[in-house]
Tab-separated table of C-alpha atoms and ligand atoms in Angstrom:
chain	number	residue	atom	x	y	z
O	31	MET	CA	117.108	106.393	123.414
O	32	ILE	CA	113.778	107.181	125.048
O	33	ASP	CA	114.023	110.187	127.362
O	34	ALA	CA	112.041	113.185	128.590
O	35	ARG	CA	112.138	114.763	125.128
O	36	THR	CA	110.786	111.748	123.252
O	37	GLU	CA	107.686	112.638	121.252
O	38	LEU	CA	104.806	110.220	120.996
O	39	TYR	CA	102.940	109.113	117.856
O	40	GLY	CA	100.639	106.167	117.287
O	41	ILE	CA	97.845	104.437	115.466
O	42	ILE	CA	94.241	104.439	116.642
O	43	GLY	CA	91.931	101.667	115.469
O	44	ASN	CA	90.288	98.458	116.555
O	45	PRO	CA	91.693	95.902	116.030
O	46	VAL	CA	95.266	97.185	115.632
O	47	ARG	CA	97.440	94.384	116.957
O	48	HIS	CA	98.376	93.187	113.464
O	49	SER	CA	99.232	96.650	112.167
O	50	LEU	CA	102.603	97.076	110.466
O	51	SER	CA	102.575	100.849	111.059
O	52	PRO	CA	104.489	100.745	114.394
O	53	LEU	CA	107.321	98.881	112.693
O	54	LEU	CA	107.248	101.206	109.697
O	55	HIS	CA	107.419	104.434	111.700
O	56	ASN	CA	109.680	103.331	114.570
O	57	ARG	CA	112.312	102.074	112.103
O	58	ALA	CA	112.073	105.343	110.164
O	59	PHE	CA	112.383	107.426	113.365
O	60	ARG	CA	115.497	105.487	114.318
O	61	ARG	CA	117.032	105.643	110.846
O	62	MET	CA	116.453	109.371	110.571
O	63	GLY	CA	117.528	110.263	114.109
O	64	VAL	CA	114.108	111.511	115.229
O	65	ASN	CA	113.567	111.216	119.007
O	66	ALA	CA	110.067	109.767	118.795
O	67	LEU	CA	108.112	106.621	119.500
O	68	TYR	CA	105.050	105.170	117.739
O	69	LEU	CA	102.582	102.879	119.543
O	70	ALA	CA	99.411	100.997	118.645
O	71	PHE	CA	96.317	102.089	120.600
O	72	GLU	CA	93.317	99.772	120.495
O	73	VAL	CA	90.612	102.384	120.908
O	74	ILE	CA	87.137	101.800	122.324
O	75	ASP	CA	85.817	105.359	122.352
O	76	LEU	CA	87.043	107.626	119.561
O	77	LYS	CA	86.094	110.927	121.217
O	78	ASP	CA	87.943	109.965	124.406
O	79	ALA	CA	90.973	108.992	122.323
O	80	LEU	CA	91.003	112.370	120.555
O	81	ARG	CA	90.774	114.178	123.883
O	82	GLY	CA	93.677	112.048	125.109
O	83	ILE	CA	95.793	112.970	122.081
O	84	LYS	CA	95.261	116.658	122.836
O	85	GLY	CA	95.597	116.281	126.590
O	86	LEU	CA	98.867	114.362	126.409
O	87	GLY	CA	100.318	116.272	123.491
O	88	ILE	CA	100.632	113.197	121.276
O	89	ARG	CA	102.109	114.673	118.100
O	90	GLY	CA	100.279	112.649	115.481
O	91	VAL	CA	98.350	109.460	114.856
O	92	SER	CA	97.419	107.172	112.002
O	93	VAL	CA	93.730	106.278	111.875
O	94	THR	CA	92.517	102.880	110.754
O	95	ILE	CA	89.479	100.590	110.760
O	96	PRO	CA	86.783	101.412	111.859
O	97	PHE	CA	87.392	105.147	112.491
O	98	LYS	CA	88.533	106.661	109.178
O	99	THR	CA	85.111	108.079	108.299
O	100	GLU	CA	83.762	108.791	111.757
O	101	VAL	CA	86.800	110.875	112.709
O	102	VAL	CA	86.244	113.450	109.931
O	103	SER	CA	83.545	115.343	111.837
O	104	LEU	CA	85.467	115.296	115.130
O	105	LEU	CA	88.607	117.173	114.078
O	106	ASP	CA	89.447	120.890	114.278
O	107	GLU	CA	90.405	121.029	110.627
O	108	VAL	CA	90.352	118.623	107.682
O	109	GLU	CA	92.523	119.106	104.623
O	110	GLU	CA	90.472	119.588	101.452
O	111	THR	CA	91.263	116.286	99.729
O	112	ALA	CA	90.512	114.248	102.832
O	113	ARG	CA	87.225	116.084	103.192
O	114	LYS	CA	86.257	115.288	99.606
O	115	ILE	CA	87.204	111.631	100.058
O	116	GLY	CA	85.279	111.585	103.327
O	117	ALA	CA	88.032	109.731	105.188
O	118	VAL	CA	91.049	110.641	107.310
O	119	ASN	CA	93.945	108.238	107.905
O	120	THR	CA	96.406	110.750	109.377
O	121	ILE	CA	96.069	113.301	112.191
O	122	LEU	CA	98.606	115.995	112.965
O	123	ASN	CA	98.448	117.709	116.356
O	124	ARG	CA	99.512	121.268	115.571
O	125	GLU	CA	99.716	123.192	118.848
O	126	GLY	CA	96.611	121.563	120.218
O	127	ARG	CA	94.590	121.623	116.994
O	128	LEU	CA	93.908	118.269	115.388
O	129	ILE	CA	94.237	118.398	111.609
O	130	GLY	CA	93.120	115.507	109.383
O	131	TYR	CA	94.755	114.303	106.150
O	132	ASN	CA	94.319	111.387	103.783
O	133	THR	CA	97.572	109.831	102.576
O	134	ASP	CA	95.989	106.613	101.251
O	135	TRP	CA	95.264	108.168	97.892
O	136	HIS	CA	98.822	109.515	97.538
O	137	GLY	CA	100.149	106.087	98.475
O	138	ALA	CA	98.029	104.349	95.859
O	139	MET	CA	98.769	106.874	93.117
O	140	GLU	CA	102.517	106.819	93.775
O	141	ALA	CA	102.496	103.015	93.729
O	142	LEU	CA	100.662	102.976	90.383
O	143	GLU	CA	102.602	105.784	88.777
O	144	GLN	CA	105.899	104.001	89.338
O	145	ARG	CA	104.706	101.603	86.646
O	146	VAL	CA	102.042	103.231	84.537
O	147	ASN	CA	100.938	106.634	83.311
O	148	LEU	CA	97.334	106.862	84.513
O	149	SER	CA	96.192	109.720	82.306
O	150	GLY	CA	93.455	108.515	79.950
O	151	LYS	CA	93.943	104.857	80.974
O	152	LYS	CA	90.984	102.473	81.167
O	153	VAL	CA	90.880	101.367	84.791
O	154	LEU	CA	88.715	98.746	86.471
O	155	LEU	CA	88.329	99.622	90.153
O	156	LEU	CA	86.972	96.823	92.313
O	157	GLY	CA	85.346	97.968	95.526
O	158	ALA	CA	83.443	100.951	96.883
O	159	GLY	CA	84.581	101.073	100.517
O	160	GLY	CA	87.009	103.478	102.169
O	161	ALA	CA	90.091	102.361	100.238
O	162	ALA	CA	88.245	102.424	96.903
O	163	ARG	CA	86.986	105.940	97.638
O	164	ALA	CA	90.532	107.209	98.215
O	165	ILE	CA	91.866	105.456	95.108
O	166	GLY	CA	88.905	106.593	92.989
O	167	PHE	CA	89.530	110.180	93.987
O	168	GLY	CA	93.180	109.862	92.964
O	169	LEU	CA	92.248	108.308	89.610
O	170	ARG	CA	89.930	111.199	88.886
O	171	GLU	CA	92.759	113.648	89.597
O	172	LYS	CA	94.947	111.714	87.156
O	173	GLY	CA	92.334	111.736	84.386
O	174	SER	CA	91.775	107.964	84.143
O	175	GLN	CA	88.623	106.436	82.614
O	176	VAL	CA	87.243	104.341	85.437
O	177	VAL	CA	84.634	101.608	85.719
O	178	ILE	CA	83.698	100.788	89.317
O	179	VAL	CA	82.488	97.322	90.196
O	180	ASN	CA	81.417	96.300	93.686
O	181	ARG	CA	79.592	93.416	95.346
O	182	SER	CA	76.887	95.858	96.534
O	183	THR	CA	75.977	97.598	93.295
O	184	ASP	CA	74.220	100.495	95.052
O	185	LYS	CA	77.527	101.525	96.653
O	186	ALA	CA	79.311	101.303	93.283
O	187	LYS	CA	76.599	103.493	91.769
O	188	LYS	CA	76.876	106.094	94.506
O	189	LEU	CA	80.670	106.334	94.290
O	190	ALA	CA	80.631	106.401	90.481
O	191	GLU	CA	78.098	109.236	90.492
O	192	GLU	CA	80.131	111.187	93.010
O	193	LEU	CA	83.336	110.884	90.980
O	194	GLY	CA	81.828	111.144	87.492
O	195	PHE	CA	82.762	107.523	86.630
O	196	VAL	CA	80.616	104.634	85.427
O	197	TYR	CA	79.723	101.457	87.305
O	198	GLN	CA	78.776	97.960	86.233
O	199	PRO	CA	77.420	94.889	87.974
O	200	TRP	CA	80.083	92.561	89.408
O	201	LEU	CA	79.084	89.719	87.076
O	202	SER	CA	79.784	91.826	83.982
O	203	VAL	CA	83.503	92.094	84.764
O	204	GLY	CA	84.317	89.598	81.988
O	205	THR	CA	82.939	91.954	79.326
O	206	LEU	CA	85.404	94.734	80.186
O	207	ASP	CA	88.838	95.192	78.645
O	208	PRO	CA	90.742	97.416	81.091
O	209	GLU	CA	94.415	98.402	80.910
O	210	VAL	CA	94.708	98.659	84.690
O	211	ILE	CA	92.905	96.616	87.356
O	212	ILE	CA	92.893	97.600	91.026
O	213	ASN	CA	91.506	95.347	93.726
O	214	ALA	CA	90.362	97.661	96.530
O	215	THR	CA	88.244	94.986	98.228
O	216	SER	CA	89.358	92.575	100.927
O	217	VAL	CA	88.800	89.559	98.672
O	218	GLY	CA	91.849	87.290	98.751
O	219	MET	CA	92.928	88.351	102.239
O	220	TYR	CA	94.155	85.711	104.703
O	221	PRO	CA	92.536	83.333	105.750
O	222	ASP	CA	90.460	83.384	102.527
O	223	ASP	CA	93.591	83.525	100.419
O	224	GLN	CA	92.436	80.915	97.926
O	225	GLU	CA	89.931	83.470	96.623
O	226	SER	CA	90.329	85.960	93.805
O	227	PRO	CA	87.850	88.758	93.051
O	228	PHE	CA	87.298	87.600	89.443
O	229	PRO	CA	88.085	84.758	87.028
O	230	LYS	CA	91.594	84.878	85.556
O	231	GLU	CA	90.244	84.860	82.001
O	232	ILE	CA	90.004	88.652	82.013
O	233	LEU	CA	93.735	89.038	82.660
O	234	ARG	CA	95.817	89.837	79.574
O	235	GLU	CA	99.523	90.222	78.948
O	236	GLY	CA	100.691	93.783	79.540
O	237	MET	CA	97.861	94.773	81.911
O	238	THR	CA	98.817	96.439	85.193
O	239	VAL	CA	97.247	94.728	88.203
O	240	MET	CA	97.410	96.215	91.702
O	241	ASP	CA	96.114	94.558	94.865
O	242	ILE	CA	95.717	96.481	98.125
O	243	VAL	CA	95.659	93.205	100.088
O	244	TYR	CA	99.091	92.431	101.605
O	245	ARG	CA	98.377	89.385	103.757
O	246	PRO	CA	99.381	87.325	101.856
O	247	LEU	CA	101.718	89.447	99.770
O	248	ARG	CA	101.289	87.210	96.735
O	249	THR	CA	97.536	87.072	96.553
O	250	ARG	CA	95.865	84.644	94.212
O	251	LEU	CA	94.981	87.592	91.969
O	252	LEU	CA	98.631	88.691	91.722
O	253	GLN	CA	99.850	85.126	91.163
O	254	GLU	CA	97.426	84.672	88.287
O	255	ALA	CA	98.343	88.095	86.902
O	256	LYS	CA	102.037	87.114	86.934
O	257	GLU	CA	101.234	83.870	85.124
O	258	LYS	CA	99.569	85.939	82.401
O	259	ASP	CA	102.562	88.316	82.174
O	260	CYS	CA	100.754	91.289	83.645
O	261	LEU	CA	102.670	93.968	85.533
O	262	THR	CA	101.881	93.478	89.216
O	263	ILE	CA	101.906	95.889	92.179
O	264	ASP	CA	101.495	94.360	95.627
O	265	GLY	CA	99.758	95.767	98.706
O	266	LEU	CA	102.974	96.782	100.449
O	267	GLU	CA	103.661	99.441	97.812
O	268	MET	CA	100.610	101.443	98.860
O	269	LEU	CA	101.152	100.763	102.559
O	270	ALA	CA	104.776	101.921	102.410
O	271	ARG	CA	103.997	105.065	100.442
O	272	GLN	CA	101.005	106.180	102.505
O	273	GLY	CA	103.202	105.725	105.593
O	274	ALA	CA	106.074	107.709	104.082
O	275	ARG	CA	103.671	110.559	103.418
O	276	GLN	CA	102.405	110.453	107.024
O	277	PHE	CA	105.965	110.586	108.284
O	278	GLU	CA	106.590	113.653	106.158
O	279	ILE	CA	103.444	115.414	107.430
O	280	TRP	CA	104.515	114.793	111.030
O	281	THR	CA	108.262	115.465	110.859
O	282	GLY	CA	108.809	117.459	107.667
O	283	LYS	CA	111.331	114.772	106.626
O	284	ARG	CA	110.917	112.467	103.646
O	285	PRO	CA	111.895	108.912	104.572
O	286	ASP	CA	113.469	106.389	102.198
O	287	VAL	CA	110.559	104.407	100.700
O	288	LYS	CA	112.918	101.631	99.581
O	289	LYS	CA	114.073	101.068	103.164
O	290	ILE	CA	110.490	101.148	104.442
O	291	LYS	CA	109.548	98.483	101.905
O	292	GLU	CA	112.517	96.307	102.874
O	293	ASN	CA	111.430	96.439	106.549
O	294	LEU	CA	107.824	95.591	105.665
O	295	TYR	CA	108.791	92.709	103.359
O	296	GLU	CA	111.027	91.306	106.074
O	297	ALA	CA	108.255	91.565	108.688
O	298	LEU	CA	105.785	89.754	106.444
O	299	ARG	CA	108.339	87.080	105.569
O	300	ASN	CA	108.944	86.493	109.285
O	301	GLU	CA	105.189	86.299	109.896
O	302	ALA	CA	104.819	83.737	107.116
O	303	MET	CA	107.619	81.670	108.700
O	304	GLY	CA	106.064	82.065	112.148
O	305	THR	CA	109.129	83.794	113.589
O	306	SER	CA	107.562	87.124	114.589
M	667	ATR	P1	88.157	99.497	103.364
M	667	ATR	O1	88.185	100.741	104.216
M	667	ATR	O2	89.358	98.616	103.559
M	667	ATR	O3	87.896	99.795	101.929
M	667	ATR	P2	85.395	98.729	103.667
M	667	ATR	O4	84.996	100.166	103.597
M	667	ATR	O5	84.741	97.843	104.661
M	667	ATR	O6	86.950	98.601	103.943
M	667	ATR	O7	85.230	98.109	102.192
M	667	ATR	C1	85.446	96.759	101.899
M	667	ATR	C2	85.256	96.513	100.393
M	667	ATR	O8	85.494	95.114	100.119
M	667	ATR	C3	83.842	96.799	99.913
M	667	ATR	O9	83.908	97.205	98.559
M	667	ATR	C4	83.181	95.414	100.033
M	667	ATR	O10	82.057	95.212	99.219
M	667	ATR	P3	80.568	95.664	99.745
M	667	ATR	O11	80.506	97.157	99.564
M	667	ATR	O12	79.633	94.938	98.870
M	667	ATR	O13	80.494	95.257	101.192
M	667	ATR	C5	84.300	94.531	99.570
M	667	ATR	N1	84.198	93.145	100.029
M	667	ATR	C6	84.466	92.668	101.270
M	667	ATR	N2	84.273	91.332	101.312
M	667	ATR	C7	83.878	90.944	100.070
M	667	ATR	C8	83.542	89.692	99.470
M	667	ATR	N3	83.573	88.543	100.149
M	667	ATR	N4	83.183	89.696	98.166
M	667	ATR	C9	83.159	90.834	97.450
M	667	ATR	N5	83.476	92.044	97.971
M	667	ATR	C10	83.828	92.120	99.239
């Protein structure tokens, strides 16, 4: 029931029309009896949007492409981890002060740690963009041994130096023997879903393979990993868990991750069948 007490939340980004966050949060609000609504705002000017959030008393927003980095310097306060990562994906409006957080790294670490103990593990991290930065930071906290590989080697080098990891050229991927592989690039994302970031020959039975891409849910990389009897973690795991953490920051309530995942799987299934 939307009434005069309903509190407003949302996502700011551009584009945002394909975001699953409104579904994720609105279902959780309803399930948990929170009188709140979450909308998608396709933002043109970030500073204007932030002023609007304050002016209208919007309680919190998710931040997505292309604003996660730019927003860091525009907030009243940024939580330490988000500052170190250099990216904010969650803003809390606390009595008119905008406070930035990063829940992407929690989401990724929780998704991985359901399946594998990361401490001391040899991890191949593909990518050096915003998502890879958040995941790399988490892996350092967990004490993993990480090799970063990225299409632009200079970005891999920079991130590896910052985190105390090593980097290698993309073409040398076949020479590595990791226990965990994480694709934090957009390779394999619809409509280029016939692509995989590397040849399947490097996949071995028992490896853990996580993909952050969730359109499609079964990326070529994850299909090939399944064929080789690897443990696979799909992109919805991270999405669901970063969202659950946002919800907790905003409301102080911990939502049911299993239910969030069910809603997201259903939404993607409907998309695939053209019924949404
Ligand atoms: P995000 O915030 O989702 O991480 P991003 O910061 O734009 O987005 O990063 C995208 C990542 O995917 C980068 O690592 C990018 O590689 P570059 O740094 O070389 O640009 C990687 N990526 C995107 N398209 C790619 C492609 N076709 N082949 C290989 N890597 C690709």
